Amino acid sequence: MEIKKGIAVSPGVSIAKSLIIDSVDYRIPQRPIKPSQRMTEIQRVRNAFKEAIDELTQLGAAQDESETSRIKDIFAVHLRFLHDRTLRRKITDLIHSECVIAEYAVSTVLQEIESHFSNVKDAYISERAADIRDIKRRLLKHLLGPKHEDVEHLTEEVAILARELSPTQTAGFNREFVKGLATDAGGRTSHTAIVARSLGIPAVVALEDLTEIVRGGDTVIIDGNRGIVIVNPDDETIRQYNEYSREFAELEYRLDAIREDPAVTRDGAKLTLLGNIEFPDEAEIVLQKGGEGIGLYRTEFLYLNRPSEPTEEEHYEAYAQTIHVFKKRPVVIRTVDLGADKYTQSKRFAPEPNPFLGLRSIRFCLQNLTMFKTQLHAILRASVLGDIRIMFPLITNLQEIMQAKMILHDVMEDLDEESIPYNKDIQVGIMIETPSAALTASTLAREVNFFSIGTNDLTQYTLAVDRGNELVSTLYSAGDPAVLRIVRTIIQDAHKAQIDVAVCGEMASDPEYVMLLLGMGIRTLSLTPPMIPEIKQIIRSVTIEECNRLARKVLSMNSERQISSYLRNAARIVLPEAF
């Protein structure tokens, strides 16, 4: 049994067989074997080569004769490599000499060949590196078998382990079978964390080398409350965690009982609790958890896991499905936030030196007007179905708002010409998630109906800390004095301009920050659906005066550690069973 400590990012407990995946390549640890096991590993190599040859032969035979010969040529090159006795001998010699598993030998030998080809200046030879990489993956797939199966075709419950997970991968998980997530990399607000919380899947990140010590198929416990992953737990540990999991489920059941109760403080202050969603079917979860609408619909997930961009009709159907759940309650649709680490297949960007400071979000939309207008067209058409609102992300200056609004008005004129009805008074807001927007909030407020503070990126850009990098994860904290002071400034400027202001980042879903946000003047929170009952219970347990006193105390502190400790203790007093 081995215990790894990381960062807890999504609550709950999962006990399941591990499924190891990776966003780029298989990660094969070097594990020694006994000399008596060498022939077994060599036979596994022979079987993998035979299965790969059979697979490629069948794929080649299945090609339509009308297809170009290019595909068959690729298969022929791969088959020549697989039939090469010298290649196979190098692999088996490594197993003999170093007593290593078949996967490690295949990965090591083919990686060396790939690197050699990549460094050759001749273009034809250097291009063969891609062929070697593909052959390596094919052989490893056959060696690892179902323990490395495609996550899209799961048939049993698993805990997914990876070096890191892209938003595209995470968005495509089968929720019926994926019961836990654990990654070597990542931070509290990485997309793995955000999607896991949204789906209610226990998750731990920043585990550093977990994928190097776990075999596919090992039993793992993922404790998303304490930030612990236990590899191959003994019977007593499993028993204790089954009991702990049952207690956690009972707490969730008790909290769900207040679903219909209003989010009102003990002294009568009413708060609005909205949900953050990625997919239309999550709207039902928000409603079930007691949410009063959608405060952040992340529409970029409509673009992922598909070969082409969604059509206007597909956009419209997604928005119509969501608004149908909430009738006349608010649904805030954030325009597409692609770029950085979220791409479509047809809009794959050229590599950028610093993608989070590059062409992303509203900048990307303003340079891809056809795509942007398609989405706005669909949003406006759906606006007659309920209280739909538009929100532009990652605004950094006044010009971006003016450009986005001008394009919105152009789309409105197009709809007028086509006699298509829409809400002419649709509310338009922006996400405040950059220091430049925060520092000019008083100016930006004159152009919009509402602000939504995106604390994830705001924290990242304020502190200059990559929120998905486990190497600096300890430096990333929404409780940093600089972040809190900039959030207070945004709230004050919104109140002066008499426009609504909400918090929609992960700070809103964290029980430790609820009283502070109330004390700073926030009355609308948009959070991950599973956290709504817990946050509501805290709200119903406090008074605004208590929150004001706490906020004054915290804003006078100069240390993130002191602030975090103070907030945690305050929240533990209000809702001890959640800590």
Coordinates of C-alpha atoms in Angstrom, one line a residue:
M1 CA 0.0 0.0 0.0
E2 CA 1.3 3.4 -0.9
I3 CA -0.2 6.8 0.0
K4 CA 0.3 9.9 -2.2
K5 CA -0.6 13.5 -1.1
G6 CA -1.8 16.1 -3.6
I7 CA -4.3 18.9 -3.9
A8 CA -8.0 18.0 -3.2
V9 CA -10.0 19.7 -6.0
S10 CA -13.4 17.9 -6.1
P11 CA -15.0 16.3 -2.9
G12 CA -16.0 12.7 -2.4
V13 CA -14.4 9.3 -2.2
S14 CA -13.8 6.8 -5.1
I15 CA -12.6 3.2 -4.7
A16 CA -12.0 1.7 -8.2
K17 CA -9.6 0.0 -10.5
S18 CA -7.1 2.4 -12.1
L19 CA -7.1 3.3 -15.8
I20 CA -4.0 5.1 -16.8
I21 CA -4.2 7.4 -19.8
D22 CA -2.1 10.3 -21.0
S23 CA -2.7 13.3 -23.2
V24 CA 0.3 12.7 -25.5
D25 CA 2.2 9.4 -25.0
Y26 CA 2.1 6.4 -22.8
R27 CA 4.2 6.7 -19.7
I28 CA 5.9 3.4 -19.0
P29 CA 7.8 3.1 -15.7
Q30 CA 10.9 0.9 -15.5
R31 CA 10.0 -2.1 -13.3
P32 CA 12.6 -4.9 -12.7
I33 CA 11.6 -8.5 -13.2
K34 CA 13.2 -11.7 -12.0
P35 CA 15.5 -13.5 -14.5
S36 CA 13.0 -16.4 -14.6
Q37 CA 10.4 -14.0 -15.9
R38 CA 12.4 -12.8 -19.0
M39 CA 11.0 -15.4 -21.4
T40 CA 7.4 -14.5 -20.4
E41 CA 8.1 -10.8 -21.2
I42 CA 9.8 -11.8 -24.5
Q43 CA 6.7 -13.8 -25.5
R44 CA 4.6 -10.8 -24.7
V45 CA 6.7 -8.8 -27.1
R46 CA 6.2 -11.4 -29.8
N47 CA 2.5 -11.5 -29.3
A48 CA 2.3 -7.7 -29.4
F49 CA 4.1 -7.6 -32.7
K50 CA 1.9 -10.3 -34.2
E51 CA -1.3 -8.6 -33.1
A52 CA 0.0 -5.2 -34.5
I53 CA 0.8 -6.9 -37.8
D54 CA -2.6 -8.6 -38.0
E55 CA -4.3 -5.3 -37.1
L56 CA -2.5 -3.3 -39.8
T57 CA -3.1 -6.0 -42.4
Q58 CA -6.8 -5.9 -41.7
L59 CA -6.9 -2.1 -41.8
G60 CA -5.1 -2.1 -45.1
A61 CA -7.4 -4.7 -46.6
A62 CA -10.4 -2.6 -45.5
Q63 CA -9.4 0.5 -47.5
D64 CA -11.6 1.3 -50.4
E65 CA -9.9 0.9 -53.8
S66 CA -11.1 4.4 -54.7
E67 CA -9.0 5.8 -51.8
T68 CA -5.6 7.3 -52.6
S69 CA -2.7 5.0 -52.2
R70 CA -1.2 7.3 -49.5
I71 CA -3.0 5.4 -46.7
K72 CA -1.9 2.0 -47.9
D73 CA 1.7 3.3 -48.3
I74 CA 1.7 4.3 -44.6
F75 CA 0.5 0.9 -43.5
A76 CA 3.1 -0.7 -45.7
V77 CA 5.9 1.4 -44.0
H78 CA 4.6 0.4 -40.6
L79 CA 4.5 -3.3 -41.6
R80 CA 8.1 -3.2 -42.8
F81 CA 9.2 -1.9 -39.4
L82 CA 7.1 -4.5 -37.6
H83 CA 8.6 -7.3 -39.7
D84 CA 12.2 -6.1 -39.0
R85 CA 14.0 -8.8 -37.0
T86 CA 16.7 -6.3 -35.9
L87 CA 14.1 -4.1 -34.2
R88 CA 12.6 -7.0 -32.4
R89 CA 16.0 -8.3 -31.4
K90 CA 17.0 -4.9 -29.8
I91 CA 13.8 -5.1 -27.7
T92 CA 14.4 -8.7 -26.5
D93 CA 18.1 -8.0 -25.9
L94 CA 17.1 -5.2 -23.5
I95 CA 14.8 -7.5 -21.6
H96 CA 17.5 -10.1 -21.3
S97 CA 20.3 -7.7 -20.3
E98 CA 18.4 -5.4 -17.9
C99 CA 15.5 -7.6 -16.7
V100 CA 12.8 -5.1 -17.5
I101 CA 9.1 -5.5 -18.5
A102 CA 8.1 -5.7 -22.1
E103 CA 6.4 -2.3 -22.1
Y104 CA 9.5 -0.5 -20.9
A105 CA 11.7 -2.3 -23.5
V106 CA 9.4 -1.4 -26.4
S107 CA 9.0 2.2 -25.2
T108 CA 12.8 2.7 -24.7
V109 CA 14.0 1.2 -28.0
L110 CA 11.4 2.9 -30.1
Q111 CA 11.9 6.2 -28.4
E112 CA 15.7 6.0 -29.2
I113 CA 14.9 5.3 -32.9
E114 CA 12.3 8.1 -33.0
S115 CA 14.8 10.5 -31.5
H116 CA 17.5 9.4 -34.0
F117 CA 15.2 10.0 -37.0
S118 CA 14.0 13.3 -35.7
N119 CA 17.6 14.6 -35.6
V120 CA 18.4 13.7 -39.2
K121 CA 18.3 16.7 -41.5
D122 CA 17.0 14.8 -44.5
A123 CA 13.2 15.6 -44.6
Y124 CA 12.1 12.2 -45.7
I125 CA 14.0 10.4 -42.9
S126 CA 13.0 12.9 -40.2
E127 CA 9.3 12.3 -41.2
R128 CA 9.8 8.6 -40.3
A129 CA 9.9 9.7 -36.6
A130 CA 6.1 10.0 -36.8
D131 CA 5.8 6.5 -38.1
I132 CA 7.9 5.1 -35.3
R133 CA 5.8 7.0 -32.7
D134 CA 2.7 5.5 -34.1
I135 CA 4.2 2.0 -34.1
K136 CA 5.2 2.5 -30.5
R137 CA 1.7 3.4 -29.5
R138 CA 0.2 0.5 -31.4
L139 CA 2.5 -2.0 -29.7
L140 CA 2.0 -0.5 -26.3
K141 CA -1.8 -0.7 -26.8
H142 CA -1.5 -4.4 -27.4
L143 CA 0.8 -5.0 -24.5
L144 CA -1.2 -3.0 -22.0
G145 CA -4.5 -4.4 -23.3
P146 CA -7.8 -3.4 -21.6
K147 CA -5.9 -1.7 -18.8
H148 CA -5.2 1.1 -21.2
E149 CA -8.5 1.0 -23.1
D150 CA -10.1 4.0 -24.7
V151 CA -12.1 6.0 -22.1
E152 CA -14.9 6.4 -24.6
H153 CA -15.7 2.7 -24.5
L154 CA -15.7 1.9 -20.8
T155 CA -17.7 -1.0 -19.5
E156 CA -16.8 -1.0 -15.9
E157 CA -16.2 1.6 -13.2
V158 CA -12.7 3.1 -13.1
A159 CA -10.6 5.8 -11.6
I160 CA -8.7 7.7 -14.3
L161 CA -5.0 8.5 -13.7
A162 CA -3.0 10.7 -16.0
R163 CA 0.0 12.9 -16.1
E164 CA -2.4 15.7 -17.1
L165 CA -5.8 15.8 -18.7
S166 CA -6.9 18.2 -21.4
P167 CA -10.3 19.9 -21.3
T168 CA -11.2 17.9 -24.4
Q169 CA -10.4 14.6 -22.7
T170 CA -12.2 15.5 -19.5
A171 CA -15.3 16.7 -21.3
G172 CA -15.6 13.3 -23.1
F173 CA -15.6 11.1 -20.0
N174 CA -18.5 8.7 -19.6
R175 CA -19.9 9.8 -16.3
E176 CA -21.5 6.4 -15.7
F177 CA -18.1 4.7 -15.4
V178 CA -15.6 7.3 -14.5
K179 CA -15.7 7.4 -10.7
G180 CA -12.5 9.4 -9.8
L181 CA -9.7 11.4 -11.3
A182 CA -6.1 11.8 -10.3
T183 CA -3.3 13.6 -12.1
D184 CA 0.4 14.2 -11.7
A185 CA 0.0 17.8 -12.8
G186 CA -2.7 20.5 -12.3
G187 CA -3.9 22.9 -9.7
R188 CA -7.0 23.8 -7.8
T189 CA -8.5 25.6 -10.8
S190 CA -7.2 23.5 -13.6
H191 CA -9.8 22.3 -16.1
T192 CA -9.6 18.8 -14.7
A193 CA -10.6 20.3 -11.4
I194 CA -13.4 22.4 -12.8
V195 CA -15.1 19.7 -14.8
A196 CA -14.6 17.1 -12.0
R197 CA -16.4 19.4 -9.6
S198 CA -19.1 20.1 -12.1
L199 CA -19.7 16.4 -12.7
G200 CA -19.4 15.5 -9.0
I201 CA -16.4 13.2 -9.5
P202 CA -13.9 13.0 -6.7
A203 CA -10.5 14.3 -7.9
V204 CA -7.0 15.0 -6.6
V205 CA -4.3 16.8 -8.7
A206 CA -0.6 17.7 -8.3
L207 CA 0.5 14.2 -7.3
E208 CA 3.8 14.6 -9.2
D209 CA 4.7 10.9 -10.0
L210 CA 1.5 8.9 -9.4
T211 CA 1.4 7.5 -12.9
E212 CA 4.9 6.1 -12.5
I213 CA 4.1 4.0 -9.4
V214 CA 0.6 2.6 -10.4
R215 CA -0.1 -0.2 -12.8
G216 CA -3.3 -0.2 -14.9
G217 CA -5.8 -2.2 -13.0
D218 CA -4.5 -1.5 -9.5
T219 CA -7.1 -0.7 -6.9
V220 CA -6.9 3.0 -5.9
I221 CA -8.7 5.1 -3.4
I222 CA -9.2 8.8 -4.5
D223 CA -10.0 10.9 -1.5
G224 CA -11.2 14.3 -3.0
N225 CA -11.8 15.7 0.5
R226 CA -8.3 15.3 2.0
G227 CA -6.3 15.3 -1.3
I228 CA -5.0 11.7 -0.8
V229 CA -4.6 8.8 -3.3
I230 CA -4.0 5.3 -1.8
V231 CA -2.6 2.7 -4.2
N232 CA -3.4 -0.9 -3.5
P233 CA -5.1 -0.3 -0.1
D234 CA -5.3 -3.2 2.4
D235 CA -8.7 -4.6 3.5
E236 CA -8.8 -2.5 6.7
T237 CA -8.2 0.7 4.8
I238 CA -10.9 -0.2 2.3
R239 CA -13.3 -0.9 5.1
Q240 CA -12.5 2.5 6.8
Y241 CA -13.0 4.3 3.5
N242 CA -16.3 2.6 2.8
E243 CA -17.5 3.8 6.2
Y244 CA -16.1 7.3 5.5
S245 CA -17.8 7.4 2.1
R246 CA -21.1 6.4 3.7
E247 CA -20.8 9.3 6.2
F248 CA -20.0 11.7 3.4
A249 CA -23.0 10.5 1.4
E250 CA -25.2 11.0 4.5
L251 CA -24.0 14.6 4.8
E252 CA -24.8 15.2 1.1
Y253 CA -28.3 13.8 1.7
R254 CA -28.9 16.1 4.7
L255 CA -27.7 19.1 2.7
D256 CA -29.9 18.2 -0.2
A257 CA -32.9 18.4 2.1
I258 CA -32.6 22.2 2.1
R259 CA -32.8 22.3 -1.7
E260 CA -36.1 24.2 -1.7
D261 CA -35.2 26.5 1.2
P262 CA -34.1 30.1 0.2
A263 CA -30.5 31.2 0.5
V264 CA -31.2 33.7 3.2
T265 CA -28.9 34.7 6.1
R266 CA -30.2 34.7 9.7
D267 CA -30.8 38.4 9.5
G268 CA -32.8 38.3 6.3
A269 CA -30.3 39.1 3.5
K270 CA -31.3 37.2 0.3
L271 CA -28.6 35.7 -1.9
T272 CA -29.0 34.2 -5.4
L273 CA -27.2 30.9 -6.0
L274 CA -26.7 30.0 -9.7
G275 CA -24.9 27.1 -11.3
N276 CA -21.9 26.8 -13.6
I277 CA -22.3 24.3 -16.4
E278 CA -20.5 22.9 -19.4
F279 CA -23.3 20.9 -21.0
P280 CA -27.0 21.4 -21.4
D281 CA -28.0 18.3 -19.5
E282 CA -26.2 19.7 -16.4
A283 CA -29.0 22.3 -16.1
E284 CA -31.2 19.6 -14.5
I285 CA -28.4 18.9 -11.9
V286 CA -28.4 22.6 -11.0
L287 CA -32.1 22.6 -10.5
Q288 CA -32.0 19.4 -8.4
K289 CA -29.4 20.9 -6.1
G290 CA -31.5 24.1 -5.5
G291 CA -29.9 26.4 -8.0
E292 CA -31.9 29.4 -9.2
G293 CA -30.5 29.6 -12.7
I294 CA -27.3 29.4 -14.7
G295 CA -24.6 32.0 -13.9
L296 CA -22.0 30.6 -16.2
Y297 CA -22.6 28.5 -19.3
R298 CA -19.1 27.6 -20.6
T299 CA -20.1 27.2 -24.3
E300 CA -16.6 26.2 -25.5
F301 CA -17.4 22.6 -24.5
L302 CA -19.8 22.6 -27.4
Y303 CA -16.8 22.8 -29.7
L304 CA -14.7 20.0 -28.1
N305 CA -14.7 16.3 -28.9
R306 CA -16.0 16.8 -32.4
P307 CA -14.4 17.0 -35.8
S308 CA -16.1 20.2 -36.8
E309 CA -17.6 23.3 -35.2
P310 CA -21.2 23.3 -34.0
T311 CA -23.7 24.7 -36.4
E312 CA -26.0 27.6 -35.5
E313 CA -28.8 25.1 -35.0
E314 CA -26.8 23.0 -32.7
H315 CA -26.0 26.1 -30.6
Y316 CA -29.7 27.0 -30.5
E317 CA -30.8 23.5 -29.5
A318 CA -28.2 23.5 -26.6
Y319 CA -29.4 26.9 -25.3
A320 CA -33.1 26.0 -25.8
Q321 CA -32.6 22.8 -23.8
T322 CA -31.0 24.8 -21.0
I323 CA -33.6 27.6 -20.8
H324 CA -36.4 25.0 -20.9
V325 CA -35.2 23.8 -17.5
F326 CA -35.3 27.2 -15.9
K327 CA -38.2 28.9 -17.7
K328 CA -38.0 32.6 -16.7
R329 CA -34.9 32.2 -14.5
P330 CA -31.6 33.7 -15.6
V331 CA -29.3 31.8 -17.9
V332 CA -26.0 33.6 -18.5
I333 CA -24.3 32.3 -21.6
R334 CA -20.6 33.1 -21.9
T335 CA -19.4 33.4 -25.4
V336 CA -16.9 30.9 -26.5
D337 CA -13.6 30.9 -24.6
L338 CA -11.3 29.0 -26.9
G339 CA -7.6 29.2 -27.0
A340 CA -4.9 28.7 -24.3
D341 CA -5.5 25.0 -23.6
K342 CA -8.9 24.6 -25.3
Y343 CA -9.0 24.1 -29.1
T344 CA -11.3 22.8 -31.8
Q345 CA -10.1 20.4 -34.5
S346 CA -10.6 22.9 -37.3
K347 CA -9.3 25.9 -35.4
R348 CA -6.1 24.4 -34.1
F349 CA -3.8 27.2 -33.4
A350 CA -0.1 27.5 -34.4
P351 CA 2.0 27.0 -31.3
E352 CA 2.3 30.1 -29.1
P353 CA 5.2 30.9 -26.8
N354 CA 2.7 31.8 -24.0
P355 CA -0.8 30.7 -25.0
F356 CA -2.5 32.1 -21.8
L357 CA -1.3 35.5 -22.8
G358 CA -2.0 34.9 -26.5
L359 CA -4.9 34.6 -28.9
R360 CA -7.7 33.3 -26.6
S361 CA -11.2 34.0 -25.5
I362 CA -12.7 37.3 -26.7
R363 CA -9.5 38.0 -28.7
F364 CA -10.0 34.8 -30.6
C365 CA -13.7 35.6 -31.3
L366 CA -12.9 39.1 -32.6
Q367 CA -10.5 37.5 -35.1
N368 CA -12.9 34.7 -36.1
L369 CA -16.0 36.7 -36.8
T370 CA -17.9 34.1 -38.7
M371 CA -17.8 31.7 -35.8
F372 CA -18.5 34.4 -33.3
K373 CA -21.6 35.7 -35.3
T374 CA -22.9 32.1 -35.6
Q375 CA -23.0 31.8 -31.8
L376 CA -24.5 35.2 -31.2
H377 CA -27.1 34.5 -33.9
A378 CA -28.1 31.3 -31.9
I379 CA -28.1 33.1 -28.5
L380 CA -30.3 35.9 -29.8
R381 CA -32.8 33.5 -31.4
A382 CA -33.0 31.6 -28.1
S383 CA -33.4 34.8 -26.1
V384 CA -37.2 34.8 -26.7
L385 CA -37.5 31.5 -24.8
G386 CA -36.5 33.0 -21.4
D387 CA -34.2 35.2 -19.5
I388 CA -31.0 34.6 -21.5
R389 CA -28.1 37.0 -20.9
I390 CA -24.8 37.3 -22.8
M391 CA -21.4 37.5 -21.2
F392 CA -18.1 38.3 -22.9
P393 CA -15.0 36.6 -21.3
L394 CA -11.5 37.9 -20.6
I395 CA -12.1 41.6 -21.3
T396 CA -9.0 43.6 -20.9
N397 CA -10.1 47.1 -22.1
L398 CA -12.9 49.2 -23.3
Q399 CA -12.2 48.7 -27.0
E400 CA -12.9 45.0 -26.7
I401 CA -16.3 45.7 -25.2
M402 CA -17.2 48.2 -27.9
Q403 CA -16.1 45.8 -30.7
A404 CA -18.0 42.9 -29.2
K405 CA -21.2 45.0 -28.8
M406 CA -20.8 46.3 -32.3
I407 CA -20.7 42.8 -33.7
L408 CA -23.7 41.9 -31.5
H409 CA -25.7 44.8 -33.0
D410 CA -24.7 43.7 -36.5
V411 CA -26.2 40.3 -35.7
M412 CA -29.3 42.0 -34.4
E413 CA -29.7 43.9 -37.6
D414 CA -29.3 40.6 -39.6
L415 CA -32.1 39.1 -37.5
D416 CA -34.3 42.2 -38.1
E417 CA -33.8 41.9 -41.8
E418 CA -34.9 38.2 -41.6
S419 CA -37.8 39.0 -39.3
I420 CA -36.5 36.6 -36.7
P421 CA -37.7 37.6 -33.2
Y422 CA -35.2 38.1 -30.4
N423 CA -35.0 40.0 -27.1
K424 CA -33.9 43.5 -28.1
D425 CA -33.2 44.4 -24.4
I426 CA -31.0 41.4 -23.7
Q427 CA -28.7 42.0 -20.9
V428 CA -25.0 42.1 -21.7
G429 CA -22.2 41.6 -19.2
I430 CA -18.5 40.9 -19.0
M431 CA -16.2 38.7 -17.0
I432 CA -13.7 40.6 -14.9
E433 CA -10.7 38.3 -14.8
T434 CA -7.7 40.5 -15.7
P435 CA -6.0 43.1 -13.6
S436 CA -6.5 45.7 -16.4
A437 CA -10.3 45.1 -16.4
A438 CA -10.4 45.3 -12.6
L439 CA -8.4 48.6 -12.5
T440 CA -10.7 50.2 -15.1
A441 CA -13.9 48.6 -13.8
S442 CA -15.6 52.0 -13.2
T443 CA -15.2 52.8 -16.9
L444 CA -16.2 49.4 -18.2
A445 CA -19.3 49.4 -15.9
R446 CA -20.9 52.2 -18.1
E447 CA -21.1 49.9 -21.1
V448 CA -22.6 46.8 -19.5
N449 CA -25.5 45.5 -17.4
F450 CA -23.5 43.3 -15.1
F451 CA -20.1 42.1 -14.0
S452 CA -19.1 38.5 -13.2
I453 CA -15.8 38.1 -11.4
G454 CA -13.9 35.2 -12.8
T455 CA -11.6 34.5 -9.8
N456 CA -9.7 31.6 -11.5
D457 CA -8.0 33.7 -14.2
L458 CA -8.0 36.9 -12.1
T459 CA -5.9 35.1 -9.5
Q460 CA -3.6 33.6 -12.1
Y461 CA -3.0 36.9 -13.8
T462 CA -2.7 39.0 -10.6
L463 CA -0.2 36.6 -9.0
A464 CA 1.6 35.6 -12.3
V465 CA 1.1 31.9 -11.4
D466 CA 0.0 29.3 -13.9
R467 CA -3.0 27.8 -12.3
G468 CA -2.4 24.4 -13.9
N469 CA 1.2 24.0 -13.0
E470 CA 1.8 21.8 -10.0
L471 CA 5.3 23.2 -9.5
V472 CA 3.9 26.5 -8.4
S473 CA 0.5 25.4 -7.1
T474 CA 1.4 26.5 -3.5
L475 CA 1.7 30.1 -4.8
Y476 CA -1.8 30.1 -6.3
S477 CA -4.4 31.2 -3.9
A478 CA -7.5 33.4 -4.1
G479 CA -6.8 34.3 -0.5
D480 CA -3.7 36.3 -1.4
P481 CA -4.1 39.9 -0.1
A482 CA -3.5 41.3 -3.6
V483 CA -6.4 39.2 -5.1
L484 CA -8.8 40.1 -2.3
R485 CA -8.1 43.8 -2.6
I486 CA -8.6 43.7 -6.3
V487 CA -11.9 41.8 -5.9
R488 CA -13.1 44.4 -3.3
T489 CA -12.3 47.2 -5.8
I490 CA -14.4 45.5 -8.6
I491 CA -17.3 45.0 -6.2
Q492 CA -17.2 48.7 -5.0
D493 CA -17.0 50.0 -8.6
A494 CA -20.0 47.8 -9.6
H495 CA -22.0 49.1 -6.7
K496 CA -21.2 52.7 -7.5
A497 CA -22.3 52.2 -11.1
Q498 CA -25.5 50.4 -9.8
I499 CA -24.9 47.3 -11.9
D500 CA -25.2 43.7 -10.7
V501 CA -22.0 41.9 -9.7
A502 CA -21.5 38.1 -9.2
V503 CA -18.6 35.8 -8.5
C504 CA -18.5 32.8 -10.8
G505 CA -15.0 31.5 -10.3
E506 CA -14.1 28.5 -8.1
M507 CA -13.8 30.9 -5.1
A508 CA -17.6 31.0 -5.1
S509 CA -17.7 27.2 -4.6
D510 CA -15.3 27.1 -1.7
P511 CA -17.0 27.1 1.7
E512 CA -14.0 29.0 3.2
Y513 CA -14.7 32.1 1.1
V514 CA -18.5 32.4 1.4
M515 CA -18.6 34.6 4.5
L516 CA -15.8 36.8 3.1
L517 CA -17.6 37.4 -0.2
L518 CA -20.8 38.2 1.7
G519 CA -19.0 40.7 3.8
M520 CA -17.4 42.3 0.7
G521 CA -20.9 42.9 -0.7
I522 CA -21.5 40.0 -3.0
R523 CA -25.1 38.8 -3.2
T524 CA -25.0 36.5 -6.3
L525 CA -22.8 33.4 -6.5
S526 CA -22.4 31.1 -9.4
L527 CA -20.9 27.8 -8.4
T528 CA -20.4 24.2 -9.4
P529 CA -23.7 22.4 -8.9
P530 CA -22.8 19.8 -6.3
M531 CA -21.6 22.6 -4.0
I532 CA -24.9 24.5 -4.0
P533 CA -26.4 22.8 -0.9
E534 CA -23.3 23.2 1.2
I535 CA -22.8 26.9 0.3
K536 CA -26.5 27.5 1.0
Q537 CA -26.2 25.9 4.5
I538 CA -23.4 28.3 5.3
I539 CA -25.4 31.3 4.1
R540 CA -28.4 30.2 6.2
S541 CA -26.2 29.9 9.3
V542 CA -24.6 33.4 9.4
T543 CA -25.6 37.0 9.6
I544 CA -24.4 39.8 7.3
E545 CA -23.0 41.6 10.4
E546 CA -20.9 38.6 11.2
C547 CA -19.7 38.5 7.6
N548 CA -18.9 42.3 7.6
R549 CA -16.8 41.9 10.7
L550 CA -14.9 38.9 9.2
A551 CA -14.3 40.8 5.9
R552 CA -12.9 43.9 7.8
K553 CA -10.6 41.6 9.8
V554 CA -9.4 39.6 6.7
L555 CA -8.8 42.7 4.6
S556 CA -6.5 44.1 7.3
M557 CA -4.3 41.0 7.1
N558 CA -1.1 40.9 5.0
S559 CA -0.3 37.2 4.8
E560 CA -2.1 34.6 2.6
R561 CA -1.3 31.9 5.1
Q562 CA -2.9 33.9 7.9
I563 CA -5.9 34.7 5.8
S564 CA -6.5 31.1 4.7
S565 CA -6.1 29.8 8.3
Y566 CA -8.6 32.4 9.6
L567 CA -11.2 31.7 6.9
R568 CA -10.9 28.0 7.3
N569 CA -11.4 28.2 11.1
A570 CA -14.4 30.5 10.6
A571 CA -16.0 28.1 8.1
R572 CA -15.3 25.1 10.3
I573 CA -17.2 26.7 13.1
V574 CA -20.3 27.3 10.9
L575 CA -20.3 23.8 9.1
P576 CA -17.9 21.5 11.0
E577 CA -19.0 18.3 9.2
A578 CA -17.7 19.6 5.9
F579 CA -14.1 19.8 7.1

